[in-house]
JSON list of C-alpha atoms in Angstrom, two decimals:
[
{"chain": "A", "resi": 275, "resn": "UNK", "atom": "CA", "xyz": [0.00, 0.00, 0.00]},
{"chain": "A", "resi": 276, "resn": "UNK", "atom": "CA", "xyz": [1.56, 3.37, -1.03]},
{"chain": "A", "resi": 277, "resn": "UNK", "atom": "CA", "xyz": [2.23, 5.74, 1.83]},
{"chain": "A", "resi": 278, "resn": "UNK", "atom": "CA", "xyz": [1.61, 9.50, 1.70]},
{"chain": "A", "resi": 279, "resn": "UNK", "atom": "CA", "xyz": [4.43, 11.60, 3.09]},
{"chain": "A", "resi": 280, "resn": "UNK", "atom": "CA", "xyz": [3.62, 15.05, 4.41]},
{"chain": "A", "resi": 281, "resn": "UNK", "atom": "CA", "xyz": [5.59, 18.13, 5.34]},
{"chain": "A", "resi": 282, "resn": "UNK", "atom": "CA", "xyz": [5.11, 20.54, 8.20]},
{"chain": "A", "resi": 283, "resn": "UNK", "atom": "CA", "xyz": [3.50, 23.94, 7.44]},
{"chain": "A", "resi": 284, "resn": "UNK", "atom": "CA", "xyz": [5.72, 26.80, 8.58]},
{"chain": "A", "resi": 285, "resn": "UNK", "atom": "CA", "xyz": [4.49, 28.25, 11.83]},
{"chain": "A", "resi": 286, "resn": "UNK", "atom": "CA", "xyz": [2.36, 25.25, 12.72]},
{"chain": "A", "resi": 287, "resn": "UNK", "atom": "CA", "xyz": [3.24, 22.56, 15.22]},
{"chain": "A", "resi": 288, "resn": "UNK", "atom": "CA", "xyz": [2.85, 19.00, 14.20]},
{"chain": "A", "resi": 289, "resn": "UNK", "atom": "CA", "xyz": [0.50, 19.67, 11.28]},
{"chain": "A", "resi": 290, "resn": "UNK", "atom": "CA", "xyz": [1.19, 18.17, 7.92]},
{"chain": "A", "resi": 291, "resn": "UNK", "atom": "CA", "xyz": [-0.03, 18.85, 4.34]},
{"chain": "A", "resi": 292, "resn": "UNK", "atom": "CA", "xyz": [0.19, 16.76, 1.20]},
{"chain": "A", "resi": 293, "resn": "UNK", "atom": "CA", "xyz": [3.05, 17.44, -1.26]},
{"chain": "A", "resi": 294, "resn": "UNK", "atom": "CA", "xyz": [0.60, 18.52, -3.97]},
{"chain": "A", "resi": 295, "resn": "UNK", "atom": "CA", "xyz": [-0.86, 21.23, -1.69]},
{"chain": "A", "resi": 296, "resn": "UNK", "atom": "CA", "xyz": [2.68, 22.39, -0.89]},
{"chain": "A", "resi": 297, "resn": "UNK", "atom": "CA", "xyz": [3.48, 22.86, -4.60]},
{"chain": "A", "resi": 298, "resn": "UNK", "atom": "CA", "xyz": [0.29, 24.93, -5.10]},
{"chain": "A", "resi": 299, "resn": "UNK", "atom": "CA", "xyz": [1.19, 27.06, -2.08]},
{"chain": "A", "resi": 300, "resn": "UNK", "atom": "CA", "xyz": [4.73, 27.67, -3.39]},
{"chain": "A", "resi": 301, "resn": "UNK", "atom": "CA", "xyz": [3.34, 28.63, -6.81]},
{"chain": "A", "resi": 302, "resn": "UNK", "atom": "CA", "xyz": [0.99, 31.19, -5.19]},
{"chain": "A", "resi": 303, "resn": "UNK", "atom": "CA", "xyz": [3.91, 32.61, -3.18]},
{"chain": "A", "resi": 304, "resn": "UNK", "atom": "CA", "xyz": [6.07, 32.91, -6.31]},
{"chain": "A", "resi": 305, "resn": "UNK", "atom": "CA", "xyz": [3.29, 34.82, -8.13]},
{"chain": "A", "resi": 306, "resn": "UNK", "atom": "CA", "xyz": [2.88, 37.31, -5.32]},
{"chain": "A", "resi": 307, "resn": "UNK", "atom": "CA", "xyz": [6.64, 37.76, -4.98]},
{"chain": "A", "resi": 308, "resn": "UNK", "atom": "CA", "xyz": [7.14, 38.47, -8.74]},
{"chain": "A", "resi": 309, "resn": "UNK", "atom": "CA", "xyz": [4.66, 41.36, -8.64]},
{"chain": "A", "resi": 310, "resn": "UNK", "atom": "CA", "xyz": [1.96, 39.67, -10.65]},
{"chain": "A", "resi": 311, "resn": "UNK", "atom": "CA", "xyz": [-1.64, 39.82, -9.55]},
{"chain": "A", "resi": 312, "resn": "UNK", "atom": "CA", "xyz": [-2.78, 36.85, -7.52]},
{"chain": "A", "resi": 313, "resn": "UNK", "atom": "CA", "xyz": [-5.82, 34.97, -8.64]},
{"chain": "A", "resi": 314, "resn": "UNK", "atom": "CA", "xyz": [-8.65, 35.76, -6.20]},
{"chain": "A", "resi": 315, "resn": "UNK", "atom": "CA", "xyz": [-10.00, 32.81, -4.32]},
{"chain": "A", "resi": 316, "resn": "UNK", "atom": "CA", "xyz": [-13.64, 31.83, -4.01]},
{"chain": "A", "resi": 317, "resn": "UNK", "atom": "CA", "xyz": [-16.70, 33.11, -5.86]},
{"chain": "A", "resi": 318, "resn": "UNK", "atom": "CA", "xyz": [-16.73, 30.37, -8.48]},
{"chain": "A", "resi": 319, "resn": "UNK", "atom": "CA", "xyz": [-14.24, 32.09, -10.84]},
{"chain": "A", "resi": 320, "resn": "UNK", "atom": "CA", "xyz": [-13.80, 30.39, -14.18]},
{"chain": "A", "resi": 321, "resn": "UNK", "atom": "CA", "xyz": [-10.17, 29.37, -14.69]},
{"chain": "A", "resi": 322, "resn": "UNK", "atom": "CA", "xyz": [-10.42, 29.74, -18.47]},
{"chain": "A", "resi": 323, "resn": "UNK", "atom": "CA", "xyz": [-11.62, 33.35, -18.16]},
{"chain": "A", "resi": 324, "resn": "UNK", "atom": "CA", "xyz": [-8.81, 34.14, -15.73]},
{"chain": "A", "resi": 325, "resn": "UNK", "atom": "CA", "xyz": [-6.20, 32.76, -18.15]},
{"chain": "A", "resi": 326, "resn": "UNK", "atom": "CA", "xyz": [-7.60, 34.83, -21.05]},
{"chain": "A", "resi": 327, "resn": "UNK", "atom": "CA", "xyz": [-7.60, 37.97, -18.93]},
{"chain": "A", "resi": 328, "resn": "UNK", "atom": "CA", "xyz": [-11.35, 38.52, -19.28]},
{"chain": "A", "resi": 329, "resn": "UNK", "atom": "CA", "xyz": [-13.50, 40.41, -16.85]},
{"chain": "A", "resi": 330, "resn": "UNK", "atom": "CA", "xyz": [-13.94, 38.66, -13.52]},
{"chain": "A", "resi": 331, "resn": "UNK", "atom": "CA", "xyz": [-16.55, 40.24, -11.29]},
{"chain": "A", "resi": 332, "resn": "UNK", "atom": "CA", "xyz": [-15.28, 43.84, -11.33]},
{"chain": "A", "resi": 333, "resn": "UNK", "atom": "CA", "xyz": [-13.74, 46.25, -13.81]},
{"chain": "A", "resi": 334, "resn": "UNK", "atom": "CA", "xyz": [-10.53, 46.31, -11.75]},
{"chain": "A", "resi": 335, "resn": "UNK", "atom": "CA", "xyz": [-10.14, 42.53, -12.13]},
{"chain": "A", "resi": 336, "resn": "UNK", "atom": "CA", "xyz": [-9.06, 42.86, -15.79]},
{"chain": "A", "resi": 337, "resn": "UNK", "atom": "CA", "xyz": [-5.46, 42.00, -16.47]},
{"chain": "A", "resi": 338, "resn": "UNK", "atom": "CA", "xyz": [-3.48, 41.94, -19.74]},
{"chain": "A", "resi": 339, "resn": "UNK", "atom": "CA", "xyz": [-2.47, 38.62, -21.21]},
{"chain": "A", "resi": 340, "resn": "UNK", "atom": "CA", "xyz": [1.14, 37.65, -20.43]},
{"chain": "A", "resi": 341, "resn": "UNK", "atom": "CA", "xyz": [1.64, 40.86, -18.48]},
{"chain": "A", "resi": 342, "resn": "UNK", "atom": "CA", "xyz": [1.62, 43.05, -21.67]},
{"chain": "A", "resi": 343, "resn": "UNK", "atom": "CA", "xyz": [-0.32, 46.30, -22.31]},
{"chain": "A", "resi": 344, "resn": "UNK", "atom": "CA", "xyz": [-3.75, 46.43, -23.94]},
{"chain": "A", "resi": 345, "resn": "UNK", "atom": "CA", "xyz": [-2.90, 47.83, -27.38]},
{"chain": "A", "resi": 346, "resn": "UNK", "atom": "CA", "xyz": [-6.57, 47.99, -28.47]},
{"chain": "A", "resi": 347, "resn": "UNK", "atom": "CA", "xyz": [-7.39, 50.54, -25.77]},
{"chain": "A", "resi": 348, "resn": "UNK", "atom": "CA", "xyz": [-4.32, 52.59, -26.67]},
{"chain": "A", "resi": 349, "resn": "UNK", "atom": "CA", "xyz": [-5.39, 52.82, -30.32]},
{"chain": "A", "resi": 350, "resn": "UNK", "atom": "CA", "xyz": [-8.93, 53.86, -29.39]},
{"chain": "A", "resi": 351, "resn": "UNK", "atom": "CA", "xyz": [-7.66, 56.55, -27.03]},
{"chain": "A", "resi": 352, "resn": "UNK", "atom": "CA", "xyz": [-5.42, 58.18, -29.64]},
{"chain": "A", "resi": 353, "resn": "UNK", "atom": "CA", "xyz": [-6.80, 61.39, -31.08]},
{"chain": "A", "resi": 354, "resn": "UNK", "atom": "CA", "xyz": [-7.63, 61.19, -34.75]},
{"chain": "A", "resi": 355, "resn": "UNK", "atom": "CA", "xyz": [-5.63, 63.62, -36.85]},
{"chain": "A", "resi": 356, "resn": "UNK", "atom": "CA", "xyz": [-7.74, 65.48, -39.41]},
{"chain": "A", "resi": 357, "resn": "UNK", "atom": "CA", "xyz": [-6.61, 64.74, -42.96]},
{"chain": "A", "resi": 358, "resn": "UNK", "atom": "CA", "xyz": [-6.81, 67.37, -45.72]},
{"chain": "A", "resi": 359, "resn": "UNK", "atom": "CA", "xyz": [-9.87, 67.12, -47.94]},
{"chain": "A", "resi": 360, "resn": "UNK", "atom": "CA", "xyz": [-9.16, 67.85, -51.59]},
{"chain": "A", "resi": 361, "resn": "UNK", "atom": "CA", "xyz": [-12.73, 67.21, -52.75]},
{"chain": "A", "resi": 362, "resn": "UNK", "atom": "CA", "xyz": [-14.91, 69.74, -54.46]},
{"chain": "A", "resi": 363, "resn": "UNK", "atom": "CA", "xyz": [-16.66, 72.05, -52.01]},
{"chain": "A", "resi": 364, "resn": "UNK", "atom": "CA", "xyz": [-18.88, 73.68, -54.62]},
{"chain": "A", "resi": 365, "resn": "UNK", "atom": "CA", "xyz": [-17.92, 77.22, -53.55]},
{"chain": "A", "resi": 366, "resn": "UNK", "atom": "CA", "xyz": [-16.06, 77.96, -56.79]},
{"chain": "A", "resi": 367, "resn": "UNK", "atom": "CA", "xyz": [-18.99, 76.80, -58.88]},
{"chain": "A", "resi": 368, "resn": "UNK", "atom": "CA", "xyz": [-21.37, 78.80, -56.71]},
{"chain": "A", "resi": 369, "resn": "UNK", "atom": "CA", "xyz": [-19.31, 81.95, -57.19]},
{"chain": "A", "resi": 370, "resn": "UNK", "atom": "CA", "xyz": [-19.58, 81.53, -60.97]},
{"chain": "A", "resi": 371, "resn": "UNK", "atom": "CA", "xyz": [-23.37, 81.33, -60.93]},
{"chain": "A", "resi": 372, "resn": "UNK", "atom": "CA", "xyz": [-25.17, 84.15, -62.69]},
{"chain": "A", "resi": 373, "resn": "UNK", "atom": "CA", "xyz": [-28.52, 85.26, -61.33]},
{"chain": "A", "resi": 374, "resn": "UNK", "atom": "CA", "xyz": [-31.29, 87.29, -62.89]},
{"chain": "A", "resi": 375, "resn": "UNK", "atom": "CA", "xyz": [-34.10, 88.56, -60.67]},
{"chain": "A", "resi": 376, "resn": "UNK", "atom": "CA", "xyz": [-32.96, 86.16, -57.95]},
{"chain": "A", "resi": 377, "resn": "UNK", "atom": "CA", "xyz": [-33.02, 83.07, -60.23]},
{"chain": "A", "resi": 378, "resn": "UNK", "atom": "CA", "xyz": [-29.87, 81.15, -61.18]},
{"chain": "A", "resi": 379, "resn": "UNK", "atom": "CA", "xyz": [-29.44, 81.04, -64.95]},
{"chain": "A", "resi": 380, "resn": "UNK", "atom": "CA", "xyz": [-28.68, 77.73, -66.64]},
{"chain": "A", "resi": 381, "resn": "UNK", "atom": "CA", "xyz": [-26.68, 79.54, -69.29]},
{"chain": "A", "resi": 382, "resn": "UNK", "atom": "CA", "xyz": [-23.58, 81.70, -69.10]},
{"chain": "A", "resi": 383, "resn": "UNK", "atom": "CA", "xyz": [-22.24, 83.46, -72.16]},
{"chain": "A", "resi": 384, "resn": "UNK", "atom": "CA", "xyz": [-18.97, 82.25, -73.71]},
{"chain": "A", "resi": 385, "resn": "UNK", "atom": "CA", "xyz": [-15.90, 84.49, -74.07]},
{"chain": "A", "resi": 386, "resn": "UNK", "atom": "CA", "xyz": [-16.53, 85.01, -77.80]},
{"chain": "A", "resi": 387, "resn": "UNK", "atom": "CA", "xyz": [-20.11, 86.25, -77.31]},
{"chain": "A", "resi": 388, "resn": "UNK", "atom": "CA", "xyz": [-20.95, 89.37, -79.31]},
{"chain": "A", "resi": 389, "resn": "UNK", "atom": "CA", "xyz": [-23.90, 91.55, -80.23]},
{"chain": "A", "resi": 390, "resn": "UNK", "atom": "CA", "xyz": [-24.83, 90.86, -83.88]},
{"chain": "A", "resi": 391, "resn": "UNK", "atom": "CA", "xyz": [-24.07, 93.46, -86.53]},
{"chain": "A", "resi": 392, "resn": "UNK", "atom": "CA", "xyz": [-27.06, 92.41, -88.63]},
{"chain": "A", "resi": 393, "resn": "UNK", "atom": "CA", "xyz": [-30.77, 92.75, -87.92]},
{"chain": "A", "resi": 394, "resn": "UNK", "atom": "CA", "xyz": [-31.75, 89.18, -87.23]},
{"chain": "A", "resi": 395, "resn": "UNK", "atom": "CA", "xyz": [-35.41, 88.25, -86.88]},
{"chain": "A", "resi": 396, "resn": "UNK", "atom": "CA", "xyz": [-37.41, 85.20, -85.79]},
{"chain": "A", "resi": 397, "resn": "UNK", "atom": "CA", "xyz": [-40.73, 84.58, -87.51]},
{"chain": "A", "resi": 398, "resn": "UNK", "atom": "CA", "xyz": [-43.28, 82.60, -85.48]},
{"chain": "A", "resi": 399, "resn": "UNK", "atom": "CA", "xyz": [-45.56, 80.42, -87.61]},
{"chain": "A", "resi": 400, "resn": "UNK", "atom": "CA", "xyz": [-48.85, 78.72, -86.88]},
{"chain": "A", "resi": 401, "resn": "UNK", "atom": "CA", "xyz": [-50.52, 76.66, -89.57]},
{"chain": "A", "resi": 402, "resn": "UNK", "atom": "CA", "xyz": [-48.23, 78.19, -92.22]},
{"chain": "A", "resi": 403, "resn": "UNK", "atom": "CA", "xyz": [-49.17, 81.69, -91.11]},
{"chain": "A", "resi": 404, "resn": "UNK", "atom": "CA", "xyz": [-46.84, 84.24, -89.47]},
{"chain": "A", "resi": 405, "resn": "UNK", "atom": "CA", "xyz": [-48.36, 85.24, -86.16]},
{"chain": "A", "resi": 406, "resn": "UNK", "atom": "CA", "xyz": [-45.40, 87.13, -84.67]},
{"chain": "A", "resi": 407, "resn": "UNK", "atom": "CA", "xyz": [-42.00, 88.62, -85.54]},
{"chain": "A", "resi": 408, "resn": "UNK", "atom": "CA", "xyz": [-39.22, 88.76, -82.94]},
{"chain": "A", "resi": 409, "resn": "UNK", "atom": "CA", "xyz": [-36.19, 91.04, -83.29]},
{"chain": "A", "resi": 410, "resn": "UNK", "atom": "CA", "xyz": [-33.09, 89.32, -81.92]},
{"chain": "A", "resi": 411, "resn": "UNK", "atom": "CA", "xyz": [-30.28, 91.73, -82.74]},
{"chain": "A", "resi": 412, "resn": "UNK", "atom": "CA", "xyz": [-30.27, 94.05, -79.73]},
{"chain": "A", "resi": 413, "resn": "UNK", "atom": "CA", "xyz": [-28.31, 91.77, -77.38]},
{"chain": "A", "resi": 414, "resn": "UNK", "atom": "CA", "xyz": [-25.89, 88.86, -77.57]},
{"chain": "A", "resi": 415, "resn": "UNK", "atom": "CA", "xyz": [-28.14, 86.08, -76.20]},
{"chain": "A", "resi": 416, "resn": "UNK", "atom": "CA", "xyz": [-31.84, 85.36, -75.78]},
{"chain": "A", "resi": 417, "resn": "UNK", "atom": "CA", "xyz": [-33.16, 82.78, -73.31]},
{"chain": "A", "resi": 418, "resn": "UNK", "atom": "CA", "xyz": [-36.35, 80.99, -74.35]},
{"chain": "A", "resi": 419, "resn": "UNK", "atom": "CA", "xyz": [-38.71, 79.54, -71.73]},
{"chain": "A", "resi": 420, "resn": "UNK", "atom": "CA", "xyz": [-41.81, 79.85, -69.54]},
{"chain": "A", "resi": 421, "resn": "UNK", "atom": "CA", "xyz": [-40.18, 81.73, -66.64]},
{"chain": "A", "resi": 422, "resn": "UNK", "atom": "CA", "xyz": [-41.18, 85.37, -67.17]},
{"chain": "A", "resi": 423, "resn": "UNK", "atom": "CA", "xyz": [-38.52, 86.70, -64.77]},
{"chain": "A", "resi": 424, "resn": "UNK", "atom": "CA", "xyz": [-35.72, 85.10, -66.78]},
{"chain": "A", "resi": 425, "resn": "UNK", "atom": "CA", "xyz": [-36.85, 84.43, -70.35]},
{"chain": "A", "resi": 426, "resn": "UNK", "atom": "CA", "xyz": [-36.17, 87.00, -73.07]},
{"chain": "A", "resi": 427, "resn": "UNK", "atom": "CA", "xyz": [-38.51, 85.12, -75.39]},
{"chain": "A", "resi": 428, "resn": "UNK", "atom": "CA", "xyz": [-41.41, 83.80, -73.34]},
{"chain": "A", "resi": 429, "resn": "UNK", "atom": "CA", "xyz": [-43.27, 80.63, -74.35]},
{"chain": "A", "resi": 430, "resn": "UNK", "atom": "CA", "xyz": [-46.47, 79.81, -72.46]},
{"chain": "A", "resi": 431, "resn": "UNK", "atom": "CA", "xyz": [-46.88, 76.27, -73.78]},
{"chain": "A", "resi": 432, "resn": "UNK", "atom": "CA", "xyz": [-46.85, 73.47, -71.20]},
{"chain": "A", "resi": 433, "resn": "UNK", "atom": "CA", "xyz": [-44.35, 71.42, -73.22]},
{"chain": "A", "resi": 434, "resn": "UNK", "atom": "CA", "xyz": [-41.70, 74.12, -72.72]},
{"chain": "A", "resi": 435, "resn": "UNK", "atom": "CA", "xyz": [-39.45, 74.26, -69.66]},
{"chain": "A", "resi": 436, "resn": "UNK", "atom": "CA", "xyz": [-38.84, 77.34, -67.55]},
{"chain": "A", "resi": 437, "resn": "UNK", "atom": "CA", "xyz": [-35.41, 77.76, -69.17]},
{"chain": "A", "resi": 438, "resn": "UNK", "atom": "CA", "xyz": [-35.82, 75.73, -72.32]},
{"chain": "A", "resi": 439, "resn": "UNK", "atom": "CA", "xyz": [-33.20, 76.91, -74.84]},
{"chain": "A", "resi": 440, "resn": "UNK", "atom": "CA", "xyz": [-30.98, 79.86, -75.71]},
{"chain": "A", "resi": 441, "resn": "UNK", "atom": "CA", "xyz": [-30.04, 81.70, -78.89]},
{"chain": "A", "resi": 442, "resn": "UNK", "atom": "CA", "xyz": [-26.42, 82.82, -78.58]},
{"chain": "A", "resi": 443, "resn": "UNK", "atom": "CA", "xyz": [-24.51, 85.08, -80.96]},
{"chain": "A", "resi": 444, "resn": "UNK", "atom": "CA", "xyz": [-20.79, 84.37, -81.24]},
{"chain": "A", "resi": 445, "resn": "UNK", "atom": "CA", "xyz": [-18.12, 85.66, -83.52]},
{"chain": "A", "resi": 446, "resn": "UNK", "atom": "CA", "xyz": [-16.03, 83.22, -85.55]},
{"chain": "A", "resi": 447, "resn": "UNK", "atom": "CA", "xyz": [-12.99, 83.75, -87.72]},
{"chain": "A", "resi": 448, "resn": "UNK", "atom": "CA", "xyz": [-12.24, 82.32, -91.13]},
{"chain": "A", "resi": 449, "resn": "UNK", "atom": "CA", "xyz": [-9.16, 82.62, -93.31]},
{"chain": "A", "resi": 450, "resn": "UNK", "atom": "CA", "xyz": [-9.91, 83.03, -97.03]},
{"chain": "A", "resi": 451, "resn": "UNK", "atom": "CA", "xyz": [-7.81, 81.89, -99.99]},
{"chain": "A", "resi": 452, "resn": "UNK", "atom": "CA", "xyz": [-5.83, 85.15, -100.01]},
{"chain": "A", "resi": 453, "resn": "UNK", "atom": "CA", "xyz": [-4.79, 84.64, -96.36]},
{"chain": "A", "resi": 454, "resn": "UNK", "atom": "CA", "xyz": [-7.06, 87.35, -95.00]},
{"chain": "A", "resi": 455, "resn": "UNK", "atom": "CA", "xyz": [-8.90, 86.72, -91.71]},
{"chain": "A", "resi": 456, "resn": "UNK", "atom": "CA", "xyz": [-12.65, 87.27, -91.93]},
{"chain": "A", "resi": 457, "resn": "UNK", "atom": "CA", "xyz": [-14.58, 87.62, -88.68]},
{"chain": "A", "resi": 458, "resn": "UNK", "atom": "CA", "xyz": [-18.36, 87.37, -88.63]},
{"chain": "A", "resi": 459, "resn": "UNK", "atom": "CA", "xyz": [-20.97, 87.06, -85.89]},
{"chain": "A", "resi": 460, "resn": "UNK", "atom": "CA", "xyz": [-23.16, 83.96, -86.20]},
{"chain": "A", "resi": 461, "resn": "UNK", "atom": "CA", "xyz": [-26.29, 82.79, -84.32]},
{"chain": "A", "resi": 462, "resn": "UNK", "atom": "CA", "xyz": [-26.24, 79.48, -82.43]},
{"chain": "A", "resi": 463, "resn": "UNK", "atom": "CA", "xyz": [-28.94, 77.57, -80.58]},
{"chain": "A", "resi": 464, "resn": "UNK", "atom": "CA", "xyz": [-28.46, 75.35, -77.52]},
{"chain": "A", "resi": 465, "resn": "UNK", "atom": "CA", "xyz": [-30.90, 73.24, -75.55]},
{"chain": "A", "resi": 466, "resn": "UNK", "atom": "CA", "xyz": [-30.69, 73.83, -71.76]},
{"chain": "A", "resi": 467, "resn": "UNK", "atom": "CA", "xyz": [-31.51, 70.21, -70.79]},
{"chain": "A", "resi": 468, "resn": "UNK", "atom": "CA", "xyz": [-35.21, 70.83, -71.25]},
{"chain": "A", "resi": 469, "resn": "UNK", "atom": "CA", "xyz": [-37.81, 68.16, -70.49]},
{"chain": "A", "resi": 470, "resn": "UNK", "atom": "CA", "xyz": [-38.98, 67.71, -74.11]},
{"chain": "A", "resi": 471, "resn": "UNK", "atom": "CA", "xyz": [-35.86, 68.81, -75.97]},
{"chain": "A", "resi": 472, "resn": "UNK", "atom": "CA", "xyz": [-35.34, 71.24, -78.84]},
{"chain": "A", "resi": 473, "resn": "UNK", "atom": "CA", "xyz": [-35.56, 70.64, -82.58]},
{"chain": "A", "resi": 474, "resn": "UNK", "atom": "CA", "xyz": [-33.80, 72.44, -85.40]},
{"chain": "A", "resi": 475, "resn": "UNK", "atom": "CA", "xyz": [-35.16, 71.81, -88.91]},
{"chain": "A", "resi": 476, "resn": "UNK", "atom": "CA", "xyz": [-37.41, 69.11, -87.37]},
{"chain": "A", "resi": 477, "resn": "UNK", "atom": "CA", "xyz": [-34.37, 67.24, -85.99]},
{"chain": "A", "resi": 478, "resn": "UNK", "atom": "CA", "xyz": [-33.70, 66.97, -82.21]},
{"chain": "A", "resi": 479, "resn": "UNK", "atom": "CA", "xyz": [-30.44, 68.54, -81.10]},
{"chain": "A", "resi": 480, "resn": "UNK", "atom": "CA", "xyz": [-28.06, 67.50, -78.34]},
{"chain": "A", "resi": 481, "resn": "UNK", "atom": "CA", "xyz": [-28.46, 69.27, -75.00]},
{"chain": "A", "resi": 482, "resn": "UNK", "atom": "CA", "xyz": [-25.83, 71.74, -73.77]},
{"chain": "A", "resi": 483, "resn": "UNK", "atom": "CA", "xyz": [-24.12, 71.93, -77.15]},
{"chain": "A", "resi": 484, "resn": "UNK", "atom": "CA", "xyz": [-24.05, 74.89, -79.53]},
{"chain": "A", "resi": 485, "resn": "UNK", "atom": "CA", "xyz": [-25.38, 74.28, -83.00]},
{"chain": "A", "resi": 486, "resn": "UNK", "atom": "CA", "xyz": [-25.15, 76.83, -85.80]},
{"chain": "A", "resi": 487, "resn": "UNK", "atom": "CA", "xyz": [-28.52, 78.02, -87.02]},
{"chain": "A", "resi": 488, "resn": "UNK", "atom": "CA", "xyz": [-27.26, 78.99, -90.50]},
{"chain": "A", "resi": 489, "resn": "UNK", "atom": "CA", "xyz": [-24.73, 76.48, -91.76]},
{"chain": "A", "resi": 490, "resn": "UNK", "atom": "CA", "xyz": [-23.80, 78.61, -94.78]},
{"chain": "A", "resi": 491, "resn": "UNK", "atom": "CA", "xyz": [-22.96, 81.69, -92.73]},
{"chain": "A", "resi": 492, "resn": "UNK", "atom": "CA", "xyz": [-20.28, 82.74, -93.11]}
]
């Protein structure tokens, strides 16, 4: 029959403890002497949670794994440095907006805009009959639409947008066979992204693109 040998507990007289209990006691003493936190006794603490350093009962019971620092908390506590934003703020575009009677215009005149030197007219037909004549030579552009505060040529039809299209006069240069530069002012039409579009000679035109009204001029 195997015999169990015991050792005397320091400070006790005649008492003995098993060798296994002595090893556990020495291990607890070595932990406390090395400065590491002792595992609290009692309360049904899970050994697996204690090894992983998880919360045990109180907030103060947390300990880092292997005695290291909690890097996750350090990263969260660092102040975020604001990075420069090179995106479009829209302020430059807003400063370029042109308003008329408090309404932002969809059209801005190009650098080569000019007042025509000829007396251009627009004849309005209905059922092959001229019902109106418009003089379009007193300024460089004419906005067509339903908005009375903006439109130079007002159209009251429901198929027309508030700012439907624009007639723009621009000068263009041409070099003849003799090498002389000829500059003339020509009319152009452009659709301002209207709901139903614009037609020239019964053909729909592309929005936001100038198209010459008279192809043979100059």
